[in-house]
Amino acid sequence: VQLDFAAREVTIKLVYYGPALSGKTSNLVALHGLAGADARGRLMTLETQDDRTLFFDLLPLTFRARDGDVSLRIKLFTVPGQPIHAATRRLVLQGADGVALIADSRVGETQHNAEAFYDLKKNLQTNGLELSKMPLVIQFNKRDLPDVRSEEELGELAARGKEPVYLAIATQGVGVVETLVGLLHLTWEKLDRTHNLSQKLSIDGDSLLSNAAHQLGESAPVSAILAKRMGGTRKPRQAVR
Amino acid sequence: MSEAMSMGLLPPSPEGQAQLAIAGVDGDPLRLEELVDKNALRELTDSSSRIFGLVMRVASSSGTILAGPAAPGPILSRLGDRGARVAADVLAGVLGGEHGAGAQTVVAPTGELFRVLRLEYDRRHTGWIVLGPYAAPASIEPPAALFAFAPDLDPGLAREAWTRVPRFAPGRVDEIAAHLGTVLEVMLFSGHKALVTSQMHIASIQESYRELCEKNERLEEAYERLKELDRLKSNFLATVSHELRTPLTSIMGYGEMLAEGVAGALNDEQRDFVETIRGKSEQLLGLIMSLLDLSKLENGTMPVRVSRLSLSAVIGEAVSTILPTAMKKNVLLETEVPPDLPPVLGDSDRLRQVFINLVDNAVKFTAPEGHVRLTARLTMARPAGEPGLVLVAPLRPVIEVRVADTGIGIGEAERDRVFDAFYQIDQSSTREYGGAGLGLAIVKRLIEAHQGSIHVEENEPHGTVFVVTLPAGRPSAVPPSRGGSMPPPRGGSIPPPSRGSLPPIFG
């Protein structure tokens, strides 16, 4: 995180992690398409080979609070999923404020998802970060494909787990905003706790979040967006009356 | 923003780990002059000015002109030296104003118009595009501002100059400004992307390098430990072998005395038993001697008494040693050694040991009715693919000895490993052929101690060929003369090599 109280700017780094070809880049492409022209920057894709990310993708998003006074600058990164790019993954994770683990819903990919998670844990450790303290959401992508793990199974596991879980079809833009808003929500809460941001910037985190969702073309209230998650430590908040 | 309280809150990283600072994400905001090549920028401003007939300049966010003509427009050029001087002031004035986002029109003191576009990249001010001077199409007469700015300017000249100020409708200028803004933004993005890519490249390489260094260090440690263990093993072997030999010598001595009847006459059965004890003791002694040889060869303390010797004699002795075994097994053992082989510098005991071992092995692994053929010839070492081969000629003469059998053969994968100590191709406890797996290990080390080499080839249609090459000595260190004396070769009478029978290279 970079905090610039004079310019009233908060810069947050979020990393989309996951096994090779699970749809990390597709998430960014979808967000780029959904974000308003005011919010989105250019999607930077660094060197691809056969549709595979070599270094990372970077999508800058800038959300302004309702009064336009505070800017929330978000740098969304993806990592290359293939095992040989371990060094790159570790580098991209440096200074991450939150992580979305993009998993492939297909039954056959279960092992790869688990490996990616262990890899994430190890690389965070190498960077001096603790997984348990890192804002983390999990997205089960590719819900439109055959042979995917059932929603009941994932829901049951999510309820027992710690992290919010989202279902998505990134190529169709389904679930990507929910995933990002969910991650932003956790990340803001964590940063607010550590840096007292709401007070220092005299800003309401919820309104910032709802502005972000709005600029991503999502008109539903934040609580409704957050409610789409499965599991998560806290119970989803009640929809606004 | 410079006085902004900025906190880059990167967590501390473990020592030595590569740090990735991505331009435009970590650290200071991007600057136009860092991302775009100045010369390329000049080409853009020149070309755009020509195509649109409207002068284009690009400035950094701090107002420094990076590209675009320094020459004044038609009006200022009428002002002579003063024109050039004020040109800079005019531009500074244009850029010095408080301009918000988007494009603004600025009226210069000369009455000319300038359009100033604030360039943004990643929502941050990165520079300016300045278009102008130009005038509105309707403006026929020079404006009053011009005469106020330059009262001494001749009205006729001023009128003429004013007609040459390009005329643009505001909408058209905005189109051009928007287009050039996009072009520059694309250039900025490309420059940014290239910069980030190279930063990522460097950081990835550093990180991979660090990882490799760590691994190398661990491997090095493991290697050192293994080397130490290997040394301990050799010491252990040497000590144990020595300690085994001492009591064995006594066993054999007393056995011999018993056999000779020193302790009284033996009946047939007793003699049989004693002979068995002696035979097995000899076998055990051979093994122990091999172990000692191996450890001496490994730690380099094996004495090699070098003399000029005839290989044909050495081979002859080796063959005659094994011949009884071969005959008993009904394996045909033939040799073909030309009598005029040049001598070899070496230890005849050790070389005999080499060939006894090879021939013994060949017979051991050849079925009855098979044959073992031993041939020697003088040839040239032909190290294929050696660097500078054309320079190192003439090639070294070597004696090549081939021990070919028609036995079970050695698989391609095993051919190098048979020379490893204790290695047995058949490692099962019920293997057909005995031995400790030391013979070939010793053979290889002995040959290498003679600057020679050994390798395994396939025999046609089946079987194995062990190919030994030993450097051939010159016929004599001093030119052979009638009075020249050769150290007598041990173990055999060989005719001194005949000079005339050798290839010219020895001449």
XYZ file of C-alpha atoms in Angstrom:
748
model
C 0.000 0.000 0.000
C 1.108 3.556 -0.695
C -0.559 6.280 1.286
C -0.384 9.886 0.224
C -2.394 11.864 2.729
C -1.616 15.234 1.146
C -2.889 14.161 -2.272
C -5.543 12.077 -0.503
C -4.583 8.977 -2.442
C -4.478 5.349 -1.411
C -2.696 2.945 -3.763
C -3.443 -0.731 -3.250
C -1.814 -3.728 -4.889
C -4.041 -6.749 -5.428
C -2.720 -9.959 -6.936
C -4.721 -12.555 -8.865
C -2.985 -15.845 -8.134
C -3.763 -19.362 -9.288
C -2.779 -22.355 -11.388
C -1.901 -22.048 -15.061
C -4.849 -21.301 -17.348
C -7.353 -20.854 -14.513
C -8.544 -17.511 -15.913
C -6.583 -14.847 -14.033
C -6.012 -12.780 -17.153
C -9.643 -13.343 -18.179
C -10.720 -11.778 -14.885
C -8.689 -8.666 -15.630
C -9.925 -8.506 -19.211
C -13.520 -8.720 -17.953
C -12.951 -6.023 -15.314
C -11.337 -3.813 -17.933
C -14.415 -4.218 -20.076
C -16.824 -3.526 -17.219
C -15.054 -0.536 -15.705
C -16.095 2.937 -16.780
C -13.693 4.993 -18.875
C -13.068 7.218 -15.833
C -11.998 4.296 -13.720
C -9.918 2.101 -15.919
C -6.424 2.458 -17.264
C -4.878 0.451 -20.030
C -4.574 -3.272 -19.448
C -0.884 -4.028 -19.712
C -0.024 -7.584 -20.674
C 3.647 -8.411 -20.482
C 4.789 -10.899 -23.102
C 2.522 -13.780 -23.738
C 3.276 -17.103 -25.297
C 0.402 -19.220 -26.566
C -2.094 -17.221 -24.505
C -0.048 -17.765 -21.388
C 1.191 -14.946 -19.238
C 4.974 -14.788 -19.004
C 5.420 -12.035 -16.454
C 2.155 -10.470 -15.393
C -0.847 -8.446 -16.445
C -1.422 -5.112 -14.833
C -4.750 -3.315 -14.785
C -4.810 0.054 -13.049
C -8.222 1.099 -11.728
C -8.897 4.415 -10.059
C -12.016 4.877 -7.970
C -12.940 8.205 -6.485
C -14.961 8.592 -3.356
C -18.364 10.188 -3.718
C -17.108 13.711 -3.197
C -14.259 13.070 -5.672
C -11.845 14.050 -2.981
C -10.149 10.758 -2.214
C -8.724 8.496 -4.915
C -8.422 4.792 -4.428
C -5.815 3.660 -6.941
C -5.851 -0.074 -7.450
C -3.168 -1.993 -9.262
C -4.475 -5.402 -10.233
C -1.760 -7.910 -11.047
C -1.874 -11.454 -12.304
C 0.964 -13.914 -11.939
C 2.133 -16.481 -14.498
C 0.670 -19.810 -13.391
C 3.139 -22.287 -14.827
C 5.477 -23.897 -12.314
C 8.661 -22.640 -13.995
C 7.791 -19.013 -13.290
C 8.190 -19.382 -9.521
C 10.640 -16.494 -9.284
C 8.271 -14.161 -11.137
C 5.337 -15.127 -8.929
C 7.360 -14.413 -5.831
C 8.409 -11.017 -7.176
C 4.881 -9.985 -8.138
C 3.650 -10.923 -4.663
C 6.021 -8.408 -3.069
C 4.022 -5.765 -1.295
C 0.648 -7.302 -2.125
C -2.228 -5.960 -0.038
C -4.687 -8.669 -0.999
C -4.849 -11.845 -3.038
C -7.598 -13.458 -5.093
C -6.934 -17.111 -5.751
C -8.524 -18.001 -9.082
C -9.229 -21.732 -9.080
C -10.409 -23.899 -11.948
C -13.751 -25.498 -11.042
C -13.163 -28.656 -13.040
C -12.806 -31.787 -10.947
C -9.575 -32.724 -12.703
C -7.964 -29.425 -11.721
C -8.492 -29.868 -7.980
C -4.907 -30.921 -7.431
C -3.525 -27.959 -9.390
C -5.658 -25.575 -7.345
C -4.257 -27.010 -4.134
C -0.707 -26.793 -5.461
C -1.204 -23.162 -6.425
C -2.450 -22.449 -2.918
C 0.588 -24.074 -1.289
C 2.803 -22.201 -3.718
C 1.098 -18.957 -2.698
C 1.615 -19.736 0.956
C 5.303 -20.509 0.446
C 5.960 -17.457 -1.698
C 4.207 -15.163 0.753
C 6.418 -16.555 3.480
C 9.537 -15.914 1.399
C 8.360 -12.326 1.041
C 7.905 -12.033 4.786
C 4.106 -12.068 4.539
C 1.738 -14.326 6.411
C -1.073 -16.028 4.585
C -3.288 -15.943 7.655
C -3.026 -12.153 7.786
C -3.423 -11.598 4.056
C -6.861 -10.555 2.783
C -7.764 -13.511 0.578
C -10.767 -14.479 -1.505
C -11.174 -17.608 -3.593
C -12.887 -17.709 -6.932
C -14.029 -20.931 -8.557
C -13.947 -20.016 -12.213
C -15.153 -21.760 -15.385
C -18.567 -22.667 -13.945
C -19.833 -23.061 -17.526
C -17.613 -26.051 -18.264
C -18.692 -29.683 -17.865
C -17.283 -31.851 -15.059
C -17.044 -29.039 -12.541
C -17.212 -29.538 -8.806
C -20.782 -29.071 -7.638
C -21.966 -25.854 -6.077
C -23.229 -27.831 -3.079
C -19.819 -29.347 -2.487
C -18.018 -26.004 -2.796
C -20.638 -24.282 -0.649
C -20.283 -26.868 2.064
C -16.488 -26.588 2.045
C -16.640 -22.784 1.898
C -18.886 -22.707 4.965
C -16.280 -24.643 6.889
C -13.391 -22.583 5.524
C -12.188 -19.135 6.429
C -12.151 -17.286 3.103
C -15.099 -16.006 1.082
C -15.622 -18.115 -2.033
C -17.096 -16.822 -5.300
C -18.339 -18.676 -8.364
C -17.473 -17.159 -11.725
C -17.390 -17.425 -15.485
C -14.702 -14.849 -16.120
C -14.935 -15.041 -19.900
C -18.564 -13.916 -19.604
C -17.889 -11.408 -16.859
C -19.920 -13.425 -14.361
C -18.717 -13.155 -10.776
C -15.645 -11.046 -11.499
C -16.966 -7.824 -9.950
C -18.182 -9.741 -6.881
C -14.723 -11.263 -6.485
C -12.983 -7.902 -6.745
C -15.447 -6.098 -4.478
C -15.143 -8.919 -1.949
C -11.375 -8.664 -2.025
C -11.469 -4.857 -1.820
C -13.783 -5.107 1.165
C -11.392 -7.385 3.068
C -8.357 -5.371 2.019
C -9.879 -2.042 3.043
C -10.891 -3.444 6.422
C -7.381 -4.701 7.035
C -5.719 -1.442 5.921
C -8.229 0.571 7.926
C -7.342 -1.443 11.022
C -3.593 -1.019 10.517
C -3.459 2.541 9.199
C -6.683 4.082 10.485
C -7.522 5.230 6.982
C -11.192 6.116 7.492
C -10.293 8.523 10.224
C -7.214 10.042 8.622
C -8.954 10.589 5.291
C -12.342 11.195 6.926
C -13.964 8.805 4.536
C -16.426 5.976 4.895
C -15.064 2.684 3.598
C -18.505 1.436 2.619
C -19.200 4.445 0.447
C -15.811 4.085 -1.211
C -16.621 0.454 -1.909
C -20.053 1.245 -3.234
C -18.526 3.866 -5.544
C -16.033 1.329 -6.791
C -18.803 -1.170 -7.478
C -20.786 1.532 -9.241
C -17.825 2.419 -11.459
C -17.574 -1.259 -12.337
C -21.140 -1.096 -13.635
C -22.664 -2.795 -10.610
C -25.716 -0.926 -9.367
C -26.651 -3.331 -6.572
C -25.812 -2.169 -3.054
C -22.472 -3.335 -1.706
C -24.119 -5.528 0.889
C -25.950 -7.380 -1.862
C -22.731 -7.855 -3.811
C -20.923 -9.119 -0.734
C -23.804 -11.451 0.004
C -23.025 -13.426 -3.144
C -20.048 -15.021 -1.485
C -20.102 -18.490 -0.045
C -18.537 -18.952 3.349
C -16.320 -16.285 4.798
C -15.764 -15.720 8.476
C -18.530 -13.242 9.043
C -22.132 -13.698 8.090
C -23.116 -11.636 5.056
C -24.585 -8.365 6.173
C -28.301 -7.775 5.801
C -29.329 -6.138 2.575
C -29.967 -2.419 2.948
C -33.633 -1.749 3.503
C 2.810 16.388 -4.511
C 6.504 16.587 -3.695
C 5.781 17.612 -0.132
C 3.220 14.860 0.140
C 3.609 12.545 3.046
C 4.131 9.418 1.050
C 4.647 6.064 2.648
C 5.820 3.131 0.620
C 4.971 0.340 2.967
C 6.810 -2.610 1.508
C 7.401 -5.249 4.153
C 10.999 -6.136 4.894
C 12.199 -8.901 2.629
C 14.503 -11.732 3.589
C 18.109 -10.913 2.936
C 19.358 -11.173 -0.603
C 15.978 -11.461 -2.235
C 15.587 -9.465 -5.425
C 13.388 -6.413 -4.971
C 10.927 -5.564 -7.693
C 10.031 -1.903 -8.089
C 7.598 -1.539 -10.961
C 7.780 1.830 -12.721
C 4.586 3.768 -12.228
C 3.362 1.448 -9.469
C 6.052 1.579 -6.822
C 7.867 4.815 -6.200
C 7.675 8.129 -8.033
C 5.104 8.964 -10.715
C 6.157 8.406 -14.289
C 7.716 11.262 -16.238
C 7.174 11.742 -19.927
C 10.853 12.435 -20.615
C 11.797 9.115 -19.020
C 9.384 7.038 -21.021
C 9.672 8.528 -24.492
C 12.824 8.970 -26.506
C 13.493 12.669 -27.142
C 14.621 12.195 -30.730
C 11.565 10.120 -31.535
C 9.435 12.826 -29.955
C 11.075 15.421 -32.226
C 10.216 13.316 -35.251
C 6.599 13.242 -34.115
C 6.389 17.006 -33.608
C 8.103 17.713 -36.970
C 5.897 15.334 -38.878
C 2.672 16.491 -37.184
C 3.543 20.143 -37.759
C 4.056 19.425 -41.458
C 0.905 17.385 -41.930
C -1.505 19.619 -40.028
C 0.185 22.905 -40.868
C 0.015 23.635 -37.158
C 3.187 23.751 -35.074
C 3.286 21.119 -32.338
C 5.442 21.221 -29.239
C 5.670 18.749 -26.369
C 6.648 19.835 -22.874
C 7.314 17.975 -19.653
C 4.954 18.357 -16.717
C 7.300 20.990 -15.292
C 7.004 23.062 -18.483
C 10.316 22.298 -20.183
C 9.947 22.049 -23.954
C 11.072 18.544 -24.960
C 10.391 18.682 -28.682
C 9.173 21.189 -31.241
C 10.648 24.109 -33.144
C 12.531 26.783 -31.267
C 12.028 29.152 -34.235
C 9.278 31.754 -33.730
C 6.187 31.812 -35.898
C 5.516 34.299 -38.734
C 4.786 37.183 -36.384
C 7.714 36.778 -34.027
C 10.132 36.257 -36.911
C 9.210 39.792 -38.010
C 10.498 41.060 -34.686
C 14.098 40.070 -35.446
C 16.309 39.192 -32.479
C 13.685 40.341 -30.106
C 11.275 37.834 -31.674
C 13.503 34.890 -30.910
C 13.988 36.182 -27.402
C 10.330 36.612 -26.703
C 9.416 33.305 -28.346
C 10.683 31.484 -25.292
C 8.844 33.892 -22.999
C 5.637 33.412 -24.951
C 5.830 29.639 -24.620
C 6.771 29.889 -20.968
C 3.759 32.141 -20.490
C 1.538 29.704 -22.328
C 2.715 26.800 -20.195
C 2.979 28.791 -17.008
C -0.752 29.333 -16.715
C -2.953 27.315 -14.423
C -4.442 24.783 -16.793
C -6.892 22.179 -15.663
C -7.627 18.851 -17.268
C -8.346 18.757 -21.008
C -7.443 21.455 -23.541
C -7.396 25.224 -23.075
C -6.888 28.083 -25.492
C -4.263 30.634 -24.506
C -3.964 34.012 -26.205
C -0.309 35.028 -26.518
C 0.735 38.671 -26.010
C 1.111 38.868 -29.816
C -2.554 38.092 -30.226
C -1.809 34.638 -31.633
C -3.688 31.648 -30.255
C -2.196 28.544 -28.660
C -4.050 25.415 -27.668
C -2.599 23.677 -24.594
C -3.518 20.070 -23.837
C -2.727 18.619 -20.450
C -1.362 15.081 -20.914
C -2.354 12.504 -18.362
C -1.040 9.021 -17.950
C -2.431 6.691 -15.330
C -4.493 9.658 -14.061
C -1.404 11.686 -13.384
C -0.134 14.816 -15.081
C 2.812 13.803 -17.252
C 3.253 16.694 -19.693
C 1.801 19.165 -22.180
C 1.070 19.342 -25.873
C 1.166 22.900 -27.227
C -0.355 23.614 -30.649
C 0.120 27.002 -32.274
C 0.412 29.768 -33.055
C -2.795 29.964 -35.077
C -5.606 32.420 -35.579
C -9.340 32.157 -35.996
C -10.444 31.965 -39.672
C -12.464 35.151 -39.277
C -9.530 37.184 -38.025
C -8.411 39.145 -41.126
C -6.751 42.157 -39.524
C -3.911 41.848 -37.005
C -5.350 42.215 -33.511
C -4.766 45.319 -31.469
C -2.787 43.210 -28.985
C -0.051 42.752 -31.564
C 0.499 46.498 -31.954
C 0.390 46.969 -28.247
C 3.051 44.260 -27.856
C 5.239 45.554 -30.695
C 4.439 49.249 -31.276
C 7.457 49.685 -33.541
C 6.312 46.964 -35.966
C 5.546 48.334 -39.456
C 1.765 47.997 -39.977
C 2.300 46.770 -43.548
C 4.694 44.080 -42.468
C 2.426 43.149 -39.575
C -0.537 42.756 -41.904
C 1.517 40.618 -44.295
C 2.805 38.453 -41.409
C -0.645 38.058 -39.929
C -1.950 36.582 -43.199
C 0.675 33.872 -42.820
C -0.501 32.824 -39.367
C -2.344 29.531 -39.985
C -6.110 29.735 -39.660
C -7.901 27.053 -37.701
C -11.417 26.713 -36.431
C -11.462 25.766 -32.720
C -13.135 22.416 -33.461
C -10.386 21.422 -35.882
C -7.648 22.323 -33.397
C -9.366 20.159 -30.791
C -9.502 17.222 -33.189
C -5.797 17.557 -33.877
C -5.040 17.964 -30.166
C -7.090 14.886 -29.273
C -5.379 12.844 -31.976
C -1.897 13.894 -30.903
C -2.848 13.274 -27.271
C -3.776 9.709 -28.176
C -0.561 9.222 -30.130
C 1.501 10.416 -27.194
C -0.482 8.327 -24.756
C 0.211 5.259 -26.888
C 3.885 6.160 -26.938
C 3.838 6.572 -23.165
C 2.096 3.253 -22.706
C 4.553 1.474 -24.998
C 7.479 3.075 -23.216
C 6.015 2.194 -19.844
C 5.391 -1.373 -20.905
C 8.932 -1.759 -22.234
C 10.309 -0.297 -19.028
C 8.238 -2.586 -16.812
C 9.146 -5.588 -18.953
C 12.844 -4.910 -18.611
C 12.504 -4.281 -14.883
C 10.684 -7.574 -14.588
C 13.301 -9.331 -16.698
C 16.118 -8.096 -14.517
C 14.327 -8.849 -11.266
C 13.377 -12.342 -12.445
C 16.923 -13.098 -13.474
C 18.251 -11.780 -10.167
C 15.731 -13.865 -8.285
C 16.484 -17.011 -10.285
C 20.190 -16.376 -9.835
C 19.762 -16.017 -6.092
C 17.812 -19.267 -5.998
C 20.499 -21.069 -8.006
C 23.241 -19.719 -5.764
C 21.422 -21.052 -2.725
C 20.999 -24.434 -4.346
C 24.628 -24.493 -5.460
C 25.746 -23.750 -1.955
C 23.725 -26.641 -0.588
C 25.025 -28.947 -3.318
C 28.579 -27.860 -2.645
C 28.160 -28.684 1.042
C 26.674 -32.077 0.222
C 29.501 -32.710 -2.244
C 32.138 -31.858 0.339
C 30.492 -34.187 2.833
C 30.420 -36.995 0.278
C 34.057 -36.434 -0.628
C 34.976 -36.685 3.034
C 32.940 -39.883 3.333
C 34.661 -41.302 0.269
C 38.041 -40.524 1.770
C 37.012 -42.228 5.007
C 35.836 -45.228 3.016
C 39.187 -45.491 1.229
C 41.072 -45.211 4.507
C 38.825 -47.812 6.049
C 39.389 -50.171 3.133
C 43.138 -49.720 3.288
C 43.273 -50.279 7.031
C 40.950 -53.250 7.051
C 42.712 -54.851 4.099
C 46.026 -54.469 5.808
C 44.700 -55.881 9.056
C 43.123 -58.813 7.212
C 46.303 -59.649 5.368
C 48.430 -60.099 8.466
C 46.521 -63.032 10.036
C 45.879 -64.457 6.569
C 49.615 -64.684 5.979
C 49.884 -66.801 9.134
C 46.983 -68.996 8.087
C 48.604 -69.594 4.731
C 52.038 -70.197 6.250
C 50.779 -72.783 8.706
C 48.619 -74.320 6.001
C 51.676 -74.711 3.815
C 53.636 -76.267 6.657
C 50.800 -78.696 7.315
C 50.662 -79.598 3.608
C 54.402 -80.175 3.563
C 54.047 -82.589 6.468
C 56.113 -80.496 8.879
C 53.695 -81.478 11.643
C 53.526 -85.064 10.626
C 52.295 -86.968 7.612
C 48.722 -86.293 6.482
C 46.295 -88.824 5.146
C 44.596 -88.123 1.807
C 41.481 -86.643 3.305
C 43.460 -84.329 5.564
C 45.603 -83.241 2.604
C 42.426 -82.493 0.617
C 41.115 -80.309 3.440
C 44.401 -78.462 3.842
C 44.591 -77.822 0.090
C 41.081 -76.392 0.163
C 42.098 -74.109 3.018
C 45.127 -72.991 1.033
C 43.166 -72.461 -2.189
C 40.515 -70.363 -0.478
C 43.182 -68.425 1.399
C 44.873 -67.588 -1.934
C 41.548 -66.374 -3.248
C 40.994 -64.253 -0.172
C 44.506 -62.858 -0.401
C 43.861 -61.905 -4.037
C 40.776 -59.999 -3.026
C 42.562 -58.237 -0.216
C 45.433 -57.312 -2.518
C 42.923 -55.918 -5.016
C 41.355 -53.771 -2.310
C 44.759 -52.509 -1.304
C 45.632 -51.797 -4.928
C 42.407 -49.905 -5.398
C 42.885 -47.735 -2.353
C 46.484 -47.061 -3.341
C 45.373 -46.120 -6.849
C 42.665 -43.897 -5.450
C 44.920 -41.994 -3.116
C 47.754 -41.976 -5.625
C 50.266 -43.973 -3.594
C 50.514 -46.934 -5.972
C 54.147 -47.200 -6.973
C 54.533 -47.562 -10.748
C 58.043 -48.601 -11.694
C 58.431 -47.286 -15.203
C 60.683 -48.994 -17.644
C 60.773 -49.469 -21.358
C 59.013 -52.735 -22.011
C 57.631 -54.835 -24.771
C 53.892 -55.184 -24.722
C 54.031 -58.418 -26.698
C 55.963 -60.055 -23.874
C 53.565 -58.746 -21.250
C 50.579 -59.934 -23.245
C 52.218 -63.288 -23.828
C 52.687 -63.810 -20.089
C 49.129 -62.785 -19.350
C 47.752 -65.180 -21.935
C 49.844 -68.081 -20.759
C 48.594 -67.479 -17.201
C 44.956 -67.789 -18.253
C 45.455 -70.444 -20.924
C 44.905 -73.434 -18.581
C 41.591 -71.957 -17.393
C 40.518 -71.334 -20.979
C 41.429 -74.848 -22.046
C 39.592 -76.328 -19.104
C 36.498 -74.343 -20.114
C 36.989 -75.171 -23.803
C 37.321 -71.515 -24.812
C 39.648 -70.819 -27.706
C 42.221 -68.174 -26.717
C 44.165 -66.644 -29.590
C 46.523 -63.689 -29.821
C 47.742 -61.633 -32.707
C 50.538 -59.343 -31.632
C 52.959 -58.056 -34.274
C 56.529 -58.600 -33.176
C 57.591 -55.114 -34.226
C 55.405 -53.135 -31.804
C 57.282 -50.181 -30.394
C 57.988 -50.350 -26.678
C 55.775 -48.898 -24.010
C 56.890 -46.985 -20.966
C 55.304 -48.643 -18.023
C 55.357 -51.022 -15.107
C 55.359 -54.535 -16.512
C 53.897 -56.073 -13.316
C 50.991 -53.674 -13.406
C 50.360 -54.019 -17.135
C 50.493 -57.801 -16.809
C 47.915 -57.481 -14.063
C 45.759 -55.432 -16.474
C 45.822 -57.999 -19.248
C 45.464 -60.992 -16.925
C 42.375 -59.333 -15.569
C 40.902 -58.515 -18.974
C 41.615 -61.943 -20.462
C 40.402 -63.699 -17.314
C 37.171 -61.712 -17.462
C 36.744 -62.457 -21.152
C 37.155 -66.193 -20.554
C 34.893 -66.071 -17.507
C 32.010 -64.538 -19.459
C 32.449 -66.645 -22.614
C 30.521 -69.856 -22.950
C 32.308 -73.115 -23.912
C 33.039 -73.350 -27.657
C 33.385 -69.564 -27.733
C 36.613 -67.750 -28.303
C 38.625 -64.886 -26.886
C 40.829 -62.983 -29.264
C 43.532 -60.589 -28.236
C 45.032 -58.309 -30.896
C 47.487 -55.473 -30.683
C 48.490 -52.900 -33.270
C 50.206 -49.609 -33.590
C 47.866 -46.799 -34.543
C 47.373 -43.084 -34.203
C 45.242 -41.628 -31.473
C 42.329 -40.084 -33.285
C 40.676 -37.795 -30.805
C 37.642 -36.788 -32.847
C 36.245 -33.329 -32.293
C 39.142 -32.216 -30.144
C 39.542 -28.442 -30.201
C 42.316 -27.298 -32.498
C 42.702 -30.796 -33.900
C 44.249 -29.485 -37.090
C 46.914 -27.755 -35.009
C 47.898 -30.591 -32.715
C 48.794 -32.978 -35.541
C 50.959 -35.007 -36.046
C 48.945 -37.304 -33.922
C 50.232 -39.288 -31.029
C 51.181 -42.915 -31.810
C 49.406 -45.348 -29.531
C 49.306 -49.077 -29.137
C 45.814 -50.388 -29.196
C 45.068 -53.740 -27.610
C 41.666 -55.247 -28.209
C 40.390 -58.070 -26.026
C 37.354 -59.461 -27.821
C 35.142 -62.213 -26.496
C 32.029 -63.944 -27.723
C 30.429 -63.854 -24.288
C 27.213 -62.413 -22.971
C 28.083 -58.824 -23.883
C 27.601 -55.581 -21.956
C 24.593 -53.363 -22.505
C 25.150 -49.839 -23.779
C 24.055 -48.292 -20.490
C 26.449 -50.424 -18.463
C 29.560 -49.754 -20.505
C 30.837 -46.870 -18.445
C 29.645 -48.191 -15.128
C 31.574 -51.496 -15.326
C 34.661 -49.516 -14.368
C 33.104 -48.321 -11.103
C 34.482 -50.066 -8.031
C 32.210 -52.798 -6.624
C 29.856 -52.477 -9.601
C 28.273 -55.692 -10.839
C 25.926 -55.762 -13.803
C 24.054 -58.611 -12.192
C 23.616 -57.478 -8.616
C 21.357 -60.308 -7.547
C 22.568 -62.577 -4.754
C 22.183 -65.553 -7.053
C 24.341 -64.156 -9.849
C 26.043 -66.609 -12.098
C 29.501 -65.070 -12.123
C 31.576 -64.397 -9.031
C 33.951 -61.568 -8.223
C 33.999 -58.515 -6.024
C 33.595 -56.009 -8.844
C 37.061 -54.631 -8.321
C 38.956 -55.984 -11.324
C 37.880 -53.481 -13.956
C 38.039 -50.573 -11.529
C 41.670 -51.409 -10.884
C 42.335 -52.022 -14.592
C 40.988 -48.608 -15.535
C 42.967 -46.803 -12.867
C 46.149 -48.688 -13.767
C 45.774 -47.829 -17.435
C 45.094 -44.218 -16.587
C 48.224 -44.227 -14.446
C 49.988 -45.126 -17.710
C 48.348 -42.175 -19.540
C 46.266 -44.685 -21.440
C 42.549 -45.224 -21.785
C 40.075 -48.058 -21.852
C 36.586 -48.343 -23.210
C 34.067 -50.998 -24.122
C 32.750 -51.755 -27.596
C 30.301 -54.283 -28.877
C 31.611 -57.409 -30.555
C 29.861 -58.701 -33.659
C 27.636 -60.668 -33.612
C 27.746 -60.862 -29.818
C 30.193 -60.346 -27.015
C 32.343 -57.543 -25.768
C 35.556 -55.862 -26.820
C 37.678 -54.087 -24.243
C 39.855 -51.602 -26.093
C 42.990 -50.484 -24.299
C 45.205 -47.761 -25.717
C 48.615 -47.013 -24.308
C 50.931 -44.302 -25.581
C 53.688 -45.837 -27.662
C 57.140 -44.820 -26.605
C 59.735 -43.695 -29.076
C 61.990 -46.561 -29.917
C 64.638 -45.090 -27.716
C 65.221 -41.961 -25.727
C 68.610 -41.611 -27.362
C 68.993 -42.297 -31.033
C 69.567 -46.019 -31.202
C 73.135 -46.703 -32.019
C 75.107 -49.822 -31.821
C 76.364 -48.857 -28.398
C 72.951 -47.668 -27.139
C 71.774 -49.633 -24.174
C 68.161 -50.382 -23.390
C 67.095 -51.126 -19.895
C 66.373 -54.834 -19.979
C 62.656 -55.340 -19.950
C 61.496 -57.275 -16.964
C 59.914 -60.563 -17.486
C 60.847 -61.369 -20.947
C 63.257 -61.546 -23.710
C 62.104 -59.358 -26.487
C 64.043 -58.345 -29.480
C 64.963 -54.679 -29.400
C 62.558 -52.842 -31.651
C 63.800 -52.705 -35.144
C 63.964 -49.162 -36.374
C 63.400 -50.053 -39.955
C 60.092 -51.754 -39.263
C 58.459 -48.686 -37.693
C 56.361 -46.141 -39.508
C 58.232 -43.067 -40.700
C 56.783 -40.978 -37.905
C 59.233 -42.569 -35.525
C 62.180 -41.667 -37.667
